[in-house]
PDB file of C-alpha atoms in Angstrom:
ATOM      1  CA  UNK A 505      10.123 -37.532 -15.567  1.00 48.00           C
ATOM      2  CA  UNK A 506      13.744 -35.991 -16.041  1.00 54.00           C
ATOM      3  CA  UNK A 507      14.670 -33.733 -13.365  1.00 62.00           C
ATOM      4  CA  UNK A 508      15.983 -30.400 -14.985  1.00 72.00           C
ATOM      5  CA  UNK A 509      19.064 -28.311 -13.518  1.00 89.00           C
ATOM      6  CA  UNK A 510      18.854 -24.737 -12.503  1.00 90.00           C
ATOM      7  CA  UNK A 511      20.257 -23.507 -15.850  1.00 90.00           C
ATOM      8  CA  UNK A 512      17.559 -25.436 -17.758  1.00 93.00           C
ATOM      9  CA  UNK A 513      14.871 -24.068 -15.381  1.00 93.00           C
ATOM     10  CA  UNK A 514      15.972 -20.497 -15.890  1.00 94.00           C
ATOM     11  CA  UNK A 515      16.120 -21.129 -19.602  1.00 94.00           C
ATOM     12  CA  UNK A 516      12.418 -21.944 -19.657  1.00 95.00           C
ATOM     13  CA  UNK A 517      11.580 -19.320 -17.326  1.00 95.00           C
ATOM     14  CA  UNK A 518      13.152 -16.556 -19.611  1.00 96.00           C
ATOM     15  CA  UNK A 519      11.323 -17.802 -22.698  1.00 96.00           C
ATOM     16  CA  UNK A 520       9.088 -14.943 -22.711  1.00 96.00           C
ATOM     17  CA  UNK A 521      11.638 -12.085 -22.177  1.00 96.00           C
ATOM     18  CA  UNK A 522      14.357 -13.420 -24.489  1.00 96.00           C
ATOM     19  CA  UNK A 523      12.749 -12.206 -27.716  1.00 95.00           C
ATOM     20  CA  UNK A 524      12.896  -8.627 -26.178  1.00 94.00           C
ATOM     21  CA  UNK A 525      16.291  -9.205 -24.582  1.00 93.00           C
ATOM     22  CA  UNK A 526      17.870 -10.388 -27.886  1.00 94.00           C
ATOM     23  CA  UNK A 527      16.787  -6.849 -29.375  1.00 92.00           C
ATOM     24  CA  UNK A 528      18.172  -5.155 -26.313  1.00 89.00           C
ATOM     25  CA  UNK A 529      14.730  -4.180 -25.034  1.00 88.00           C
ATOM     26  CA  UNK A 530      14.150  -4.313 -21.290  1.00 89.00           C
ATOM     27  CA  UNK A 531      10.700  -5.518 -20.130  1.00 93.00           C
ATOM     28  CA  UNK A 532       8.850  -5.451 -16.893  1.00 96.00           C
ATOM     29  CA  UNK A 533       7.247  -8.155 -14.755  1.00 97.00           C
ATOM     30  CA  UNK A 534       4.325  -7.657 -12.431  1.00 97.00           C
ATOM     31  CA  UNK A 535       2.772  -9.627  -9.730  1.00 97.00           C
ATOM     32  CA  UNK A 536       0.578  -9.303  -6.736  1.00 97.00           C
ATOM     33  CA  UNK A 537       0.382 -10.804  -3.211  1.00 98.00           C
ATOM     34  CA  UNK A 538      -2.546 -10.371  -0.800  1.00 98.00           C
ATOM     35  CA  UNK A 539      -5.969 -10.968  -2.736  1.00 97.00           C
ATOM     36  CA  UNK A 540      -7.040 -13.656  -0.369  1.00 97.00           C
ATOM     37  CA  UNK A 541      -6.207 -12.577   3.154  1.00 98.00           C
ATOM     38  CA  UNK A 542      -8.733 -11.426   5.833  1.00 98.00           C
ATOM     39  CA  UNK A 543      -6.495  -8.537   6.878  1.00 99.00           C
ATOM     40  CA  UNK A 544      -3.800  -5.951   5.387  1.00 99.00           C
ATOM     41  CA  UNK A 545      -3.210  -4.485   2.041  1.00 99.00           C
ATOM     42  CA  UNK A 546      -2.919  -5.975  -1.509  1.00 99.00           C
ATOM     43  CA  UNK A 547       0.682  -5.282  -2.790  1.00 99.00           C
ATOM     44  CA  UNK A 548       1.631  -5.224  -6.212  1.00 98.00           C
ATOM     45  CA  UNK A 549       5.368  -5.088  -7.625  1.00 98.00           C
ATOM     46  CA  UNK A 550       6.708  -4.111 -11.054  1.00 98.00           C
ATOM     47  CA  UNK A 551      10.419  -5.148 -11.564  1.00 97.00           C
ATOM     48  CA  UNK A 552      11.972  -3.747 -14.841  1.00 96.00           C
ATOM     49  CA  UNK A 553      14.974  -5.892 -15.477  1.00 92.00           C
ATOM     50  CA  UNK A 554      17.907  -4.955 -17.871  1.00 91.00           C
ATOM     51  CA  UNK A 555      18.238  -7.371 -21.017  1.00 92.00           C
ATOM     52  CA  UNK A 556      19.646 -10.790 -19.805  1.00 93.00           C
ATOM     53  CA  UNK A 557      19.714 -10.035 -16.048  1.00 93.00           C
ATOM     54  CA  UNK A 558      19.103 -13.458 -14.336  1.00 95.00           C
ATOM     55  CA  UNK A 559      19.543 -14.585 -10.815  1.00 94.00           C
ATOM     56  CA  UNK A 560      19.805 -18.019  -9.674  1.00 95.00           C
ATOM     57  CA  UNK A 561      16.994 -19.250  -7.498  1.00 96.00           C
ATOM     58  CA  UNK A 562      14.130 -16.852  -8.743  1.00 96.00           C
ATOM     59  CA  UNK A 563      11.001 -18.720  -8.854  1.00 94.00           C
ATOM     60  CA  UNK A 564       7.266 -18.379  -7.938  1.00 92.00           C
ATOM     61  CA  UNK A 565       7.252 -16.868  -4.382  1.00 94.00           C
ATOM     62  CA  UNK A 566       4.846 -19.647  -3.531  1.00 91.00           C
ATOM     63  CA  UNK A 567       7.754 -22.126  -4.054  1.00 93.00           C
ATOM     64  CA  UNK A 568      10.176 -20.554  -1.998  1.00 96.00           C
ATOM     65  CA  UNK A 569      10.830 -20.226   1.910  1.00 96.00           C
ATOM     66  CA  UNK A 570      10.875 -16.846   3.503  1.00 95.00           C
ATOM     67  CA  UNK A 571      14.489 -16.936   4.255  1.00 97.00           C
ATOM     68  CA  UNK A 572      15.231 -17.739   0.640  1.00 97.00           C
ATOM     69  CA  UNK A 573      13.078 -14.836  -0.500  1.00 98.00           C
ATOM     70  CA  UNK A 574      14.678 -12.449   1.839  1.00 98.00           C
ATOM     71  CA  UNK A 575      18.104 -13.509   0.244  1.00 98.00           C
ATOM     72  CA  UNK A 576      16.757 -12.975  -3.354  1.00 98.00           C
ATOM     73  CA  UNK A 577      15.072  -9.663  -2.595  1.00 98.00           C
ATOM     74  CA  UNK A 578      18.411  -7.426  -2.596  1.00 98.00           C
ATOM     75  CA  UNK A 579      19.646  -9.348  -5.712  1.00 98.00           C
ATOM     76  CA  UNK A 580      16.502  -8.497  -7.711  1.00 98.00           C
ATOM     77  CA  UNK A 581      16.075  -4.945  -6.537  1.00 97.00           C
ATOM     78  CA  UNK A 582      19.888  -4.286  -6.744  1.00 96.00           C
ATOM     79  CA  UNK A 583      20.120  -5.647 -10.246  1.00 95.00           C
ATOM     80  CA  UNK A 584      16.836  -4.249 -11.783  1.00 95.00           C
ATOM     81  CA  UNK A 585      16.809  -1.152 -13.835  1.00 93.00           C
ATOM     82  CA  UNK A 586      14.129   0.034 -11.605  1.00 95.00           C
ATOM     83  CA  UNK A 587      11.339  -1.329  -9.375  1.00 97.00           C
ATOM     84  CA  UNK A 588       8.172  -0.185  -7.725  1.00 98.00           C
ATOM     85  CA  UNK A 589       5.321  -1.259  -5.612  1.00 99.00           C
ATOM     86  CA  UNK A 590       1.789  -0.408  -5.112  1.00 99.00           C
ATOM     87  CA  UNK A 591      -0.334  -0.747  -1.911  1.00 99.00           C
ATOM     88  CA  UNK A 592      -4.060  -0.704  -1.602  1.00 99.00           C
ATOM     89  CA  UNK A 593      -5.332  -0.930   1.995  1.00 99.00           C
ATOM     90  CA  UNK A 594      -8.259  -2.722   3.629  1.00 98.00           C
ATOM     91  CA  UNK A 595     -10.522   0.191   3.825  1.00 98.00           C
ATOM     92  CA  UNK A 596     -10.318   0.858   0.161  1.00 98.00           C
ATOM     93  CA  UNK A 597     -10.434  -2.854  -0.619  1.00 99.00           C
ATOM     94  CA  UNK A 598     -13.774  -2.876   1.190  1.00 98.00           C
ATOM     95  CA  UNK A 599     -15.019   0.165  -0.753  1.00 98.00           C
ATOM     96  CA  UNK A 600     -13.995  -0.779  -4.484  1.00 98.00           C
ATOM     97  CA  UNK A 601     -13.620  -4.592  -4.220  1.00 98.00           C
ATOM     98  CA  UNK A 602     -10.454  -6.805  -4.219  1.00 98.00           C
ATOM     99  CA  UNK A 603     -10.227  -6.952  -8.159  1.00 96.00           C
ATOM    100  CA  UNK A 604     -10.398  -3.167  -8.817  1.00 97.00           C
ATOM    101  CA  UNK A 605      -7.974  -2.810  -5.670  1.00 98.00           C
ATOM    102  CA  UNK A 606      -5.698  -5.284  -7.262  1.00 97.00           C
ATOM    103  CA  UNK A 607      -5.729  -3.406 -10.637  1.00 97.00           C
ATOM    104  CA  UNK A 608      -5.114  -0.199  -8.803  1.00 98.00           C
ATOM    105  CA  UNK A 609      -2.236  -1.611  -6.945  1.00 98.00           C
ATOM    106  CA  UNK A 610      -0.612  -2.836 -10.244  1.00 97.00           C
ATOM    107  CA  UNK A 611      -1.076   0.516 -11.833  1.00 97.00           C
ATOM    108  CA  UNK A 612       0.716   2.272  -9.056  1.00 98.00           C
ATOM    109  CA  UNK A 613       3.447  -0.077  -9.045  1.00 98.00           C
ATOM    110  CA  UNK A 614       4.062   0.273 -12.679  1.00 96.00           C
ATOM    111  CA  UNK A 615       4.030   4.244 -12.367  1.00 95.00           C
ATOM    112  CA  UNK A 616       6.462   4.011  -9.298  1.00 96.00           C
ATOM    113  CA  UNK A 617       8.907   1.953 -11.146  1.00 96.00           C
ATOM    114  CA  UNK A 618       8.919   4.246 -14.010  1.00 93.00           C
ATOM    115  CA  UNK A 619       9.543   7.074 -11.635  1.00 92.00           C
ATOM    116  CA  UNK A 620      12.741   5.568 -10.705  1.00 91.00           C
ATOM    117  CA  UNK A 621      13.977   4.993 -14.310  1.00 87.00           C
ATOM    118  CA  UNK A 622      16.517   7.171 -15.854  1.00 79.00           C
ATOM    119  CA  UNK A 623      15.693  10.177 -17.932  1.00 72.00           C
ATOM    120  CA  UNK A 624      12.805   9.405 -20.444  1.00 71.00           C
ATOM    121  CA  UNK A 625      13.120   5.735 -20.145  1.00 74.00           C
ATOM    122  CA  UNK A 626      10.327   3.782 -21.766  1.00 71.00           C
ATOM    123  CA  UNK A 627       9.242   0.313 -20.825  1.00 81.00           C
ATOM    124  CA  UNK A 628       6.808  -0.677 -23.572  1.00 84.00           C
ATOM    125  CA  UNK A 629       6.011  -4.374 -22.699  1.00 92.00           C
ATOM    126  CA  UNK A 630       4.811  -5.627 -19.278  1.00 95.00           C
ATOM    127  CA  UNK A 631       4.260  -9.296 -18.275  1.00 96.00           C
ATOM    128  CA  UNK A 632       1.655  -9.675 -15.573  1.00 96.00           C
ATOM    129  CA  UNK A 633       0.233 -12.547 -13.668  1.00 92.00           C
ATOM    130  CA  UNK A 634      -3.244 -13.331 -14.859  1.00 87.00           C
ATOM    131  CA  UNK A 635      -4.800  -9.734 -14.582  1.00 90.00           C
ATOM    132  CA  UNK A 636      -5.859  -8.011 -17.721  1.00 89.00           C
ATOM    133  CA  UNK A 637      -6.845  -4.596 -18.807  1.00 90.00           C
ATOM    134  CA  UNK A 638      -4.635  -2.647 -16.508  1.00 94.00           C
ATOM    135  CA  UNK A 639      -4.365   1.106 -16.670  1.00 93.00           C
ATOM    136  CA  UNK A 640      -0.841   1.562 -17.777  1.00 93.00           C
ATOM    137  CA  UNK A 641       0.484   2.881 -21.014  1.00 90.00           C
ATOM    138  CA  UNK A 642       2.264  -0.431 -21.901  1.00 91.00           C
ATOM    139  CA  UNK A 643       1.528  -3.528 -23.982  1.00 93.00           C
ATOM    140  CA  UNK A 644       0.231  -6.058 -21.358  1.00 95.00           C
ATOM    141  CA  UNK A 645       1.117  -9.796 -21.742  1.00 95.00           C
ATOM    142  CA  UNK A 646      -1.148 -11.555 -19.287  1.00 95.00           C
ATOM    143  CA  UNK A 647      -0.168 -15.135 -18.270  1.00 95.00           C
ATOM    144  CA  UNK A 648      -2.143 -17.517 -16.355  1.00 95.00           C
ATOM    145  CA  UNK A 649       0.208 -18.938 -13.553  1.00 94.00           C
ATOM    146  CA  UNK A 650       2.778 -16.447 -14.773  1.00 93.00           C
ATOM    147  CA  UNK A 651       4.758 -16.493 -11.495  1.00 93.00           C
ATOM    148  CA  UNK A 652       5.641 -20.006 -12.193  1.00 94.00           C
ATOM    149  CA  UNK A 653       6.258 -19.514 -15.981  1.00 96.00           C
ATOM    150  CA  UNK A 654       7.725 -16.245 -16.479  1.00 97.00           C
ATOM    151  CA  UNK A 655      11.122 -15.063 -14.820  1.00 97.00           C
ATOM    152  CA  UNK A 656      10.288 -11.491 -14.556  1.00 97.00           C
ATOM    153  CA  UNK A 657       6.762 -12.041 -12.921  1.00 97.00           C
ATOM    154  CA  UNK A 658       8.398 -14.506 -10.466  1.00 97.00           C
ATOM    155  CA  UNK A 659      10.961 -11.847  -9.655  1.00 98.00           C
ATOM    156  CA  UNK A 660       8.012  -9.339  -9.071  1.00 98.00           C
ATOM    157  CA  UNK A 661       6.092 -11.966  -6.988  1.00 97.00           C
ATOM    158  CA  UNK A 662       9.246 -12.071  -4.627  1.00 98.00           C
ATOM    159  CA  UNK A 663       9.412  -8.300  -4.107  1.00 98.00           C
ATOM    160  CA  UNK A 664       5.805  -8.015  -3.473  1.00 98.00           C
ATOM    161  CA  UNK A 665       5.665 -10.981  -1.055  1.00 98.00           C
ATOM    162  CA  UNK A 666       8.720  -9.909   0.958  1.00 98.00           C
ATOM    163  CA  UNK A 667       7.345  -6.368   1.270  1.00 98.00           C
ATOM    164  CA  UNK A 668       3.906  -7.304   2.434  1.00 99.00           C
ATOM    165  CA  UNK A 669       5.122  -9.890   4.672  1.00 98.00           C
ATOM    166  CA  UNK A 670       7.521  -7.520   6.394  1.00 98.00           C
ATOM    167  CA  UNK A 671       4.479  -5.003   6.689  1.00 99.00           C
ATOM    168  CA  UNK A 672       2.304  -7.719   8.435  1.00 98.00           C
ATOM    169  CA  UNK A 673       4.999  -9.096  10.832  1.00 98.00           C
ATOM    170  CA  UNK A 674       5.534  -5.468  11.953  1.00 98.00           C
ATOM    171  CA  UNK A 675       1.587  -5.121  12.480  1.00 98.00           C
ATOM    172  CA  UNK A 676       1.850  -8.169  14.696  1.00 98.00           C
ATOM    173  CA  UNK A 677       3.488  -6.025  17.392  1.00 98.00           C
ATOM    174  CA  UNK A 678       0.483  -3.670  17.550  1.00 98.00           C
ATOM    175  CA  UNK A 679      -2.010  -6.438  17.089  1.00 98.00           C
ATOM    176  CA  UNK A 680      -0.278  -9.613  18.753  1.00 98.00           C
ATOM    177  CA  UNK A 681      -3.658 -11.527  19.215  1.00 98.00           C
ATOM    178  CA  UNK A 682      -4.098 -12.446  15.616  1.00 98.00           C
ATOM    179  CA  UNK A 683      -0.773 -14.086  14.966  1.00 98.00           C
ATOM    180  CA  UNK A 684      -0.063 -11.844  11.937  1.00 98.00           C
ATOM    181  CA  UNK A 685       3.842 -12.674  12.178  1.00 98.00           C
ATOM    182  CA  UNK A 686       2.742 -16.198  11.217  1.00 97.00           C
ATOM    183  CA  UNK A 687      -0.450 -16.041   9.030  1.00 98.00           C
ATOM    184  CA  UNK A 688       0.207 -12.596   7.472  1.00 98.00           C
ATOM    185  CA  UNK A 689      -3.435 -11.905   7.506  1.00 98.00           C
ATOM    186  CA  UNK A 690      -4.570 -15.153   5.971  1.00 98.00           C
ATOM    187  CA  UNK A 691      -7.481 -17.009   7.339  1.00 97.00           C
ATOM    188  CA  UNK A 692      -5.838 -19.766   9.415  1.00 98.00           C
ATOM    189  CA  UNK A 693      -7.669 -21.499  12.209  1.00 97.00           C
ATOM    190  CA  UNK A 694      -5.859 -19.624  14.768  1.00 97.00           C
ATOM    191  CA  UNK A 695      -6.529 -16.300  13.001  1.00 98.00           C
ATOM    192  CA  UNK A 696     -10.285 -17.148  12.787  1.00 96.00           C
ATOM    193  CA  UNK A 697     -10.494 -18.096  16.366  1.00 96.00           C
ATOM    194  CA  UNK A 698      -8.840 -14.826  17.547  1.00 97.00           C
ATOM    195  CA  UNK A 699     -11.429 -13.048  15.156  1.00 96.00           C
ATOM    196  CA  UNK A 700     -14.442 -14.639  17.018  1.00 95.00           C
ATOM    197  CA  UNK A 701     -12.888 -13.906  20.425  1.00 95.00           C
ATOM    198  CA  UNK A 702     -11.438 -10.353  19.817  1.00 96.00           C
ATOM    199  CA  UNK A 703     -13.227  -9.117  16.812  1.00 95.00           C
ATOM    200  CA  UNK A 704     -11.484  -7.199  14.126  1.00 97.00           C
ATOM    201  CA  UNK A 705      -8.925  -4.647  14.190  1.00 97.00           C
ATOM    202  CA  UNK A 706      -8.371  -1.740  11.861  1.00 98.00           C
ATOM    203  CA  UNK A 707      -6.362  -3.972   9.402  1.00 98.00           C
ATOM    204  CA  UNK A 708      -9.366  -6.329   8.612  1.00 98.00           C
ATOM    205  CA  UNK A 709     -11.168  -6.360   5.590  1.00 98.00           C
ATOM    206  CA  UNK A 710     -14.777  -6.230   6.681  1.00 97.00           C
ATOM    207  CA  UNK A 711     -15.941  -7.405   3.379  1.00 97.00           C
ATOM    208  CA  UNK A 712     -14.045 -10.631   3.868  1.00 98.00           C
ATOM    209  CA  UNK A 713     -15.331 -11.612   7.323  1.00 97.00           C
ATOM    210  CA  UNK A 714     -18.960 -10.737   7.034  1.00 95.00           C
ATOM    211  CA  UNK A 715     -19.995 -14.156   8.565  1.00 94.00           C
ATOM    212  CA  UNK A 716     -17.873 -13.479  11.716  1.00 94.00           C
ATOM    213  CA  UNK A 717     -19.058 -10.037  12.030  1.00 94.00           C
ATOM    214  CA  UNK A 718     -22.792 -11.344  11.775  1.00 93.00           C
ATOM    215  CA  UNK A 719     -21.942 -13.898  14.589  1.00 89.00           C
ATOM    216  CA  UNK A 720     -20.643 -11.114  16.801  1.00 84.00           C
ATOM    217  CA  UNK A 721     -23.692  -8.917  15.811  1.00 84.00           C
ATOM    218  CA  UNK A 722     -21.205  -6.341  14.359  1.00 81.00           C
ATOM    219  CA  UNK A 723     -22.689  -6.130  10.773  1.00 70.00           C
TER     220      UNK A 723
END
């Protein structure tokens, strides 16, 4: 299989945006991070990019190192027309379920991005990773594995990942026993062992750790 160079890869990743960009229309990309962790918020990002704005190295956040994402973050946010994030925390995740929490985070991210746009700016089309039927006033293009296929979604995935990781790393100072600085809330063996030993903290999603709570008699 032929290995493509960076220019070719970016050409492929912007295939969804180009029909809009060629007409001078800006589009937004949205993605979320944090649906699966046992602790912490789900975070969505919305990035509105000016037509033709492409930064080398932007890719699905799952394919990038933390160091690389930290370098790309200011390039994306600095070059964007606007960006916004939406956060839904563990208590509300437990109350409304993770799917509804994710949709709420997406809607908040979109509103926050538009709030930072100049004047009566309109962003009529949004590319979003997998999730459908969001409560936003825009045409939604839902793409399965969109963060690997669509440039603007990939850019949003980096913004969401960097902001959520920073939050969880900071949380590790208050709750050092869980290793949040390494697992950022995901259910690693070390994290699970710590849960069994110390029980949950205020950041844990109780609906995600029912088995451990039952083992500890805390249901």
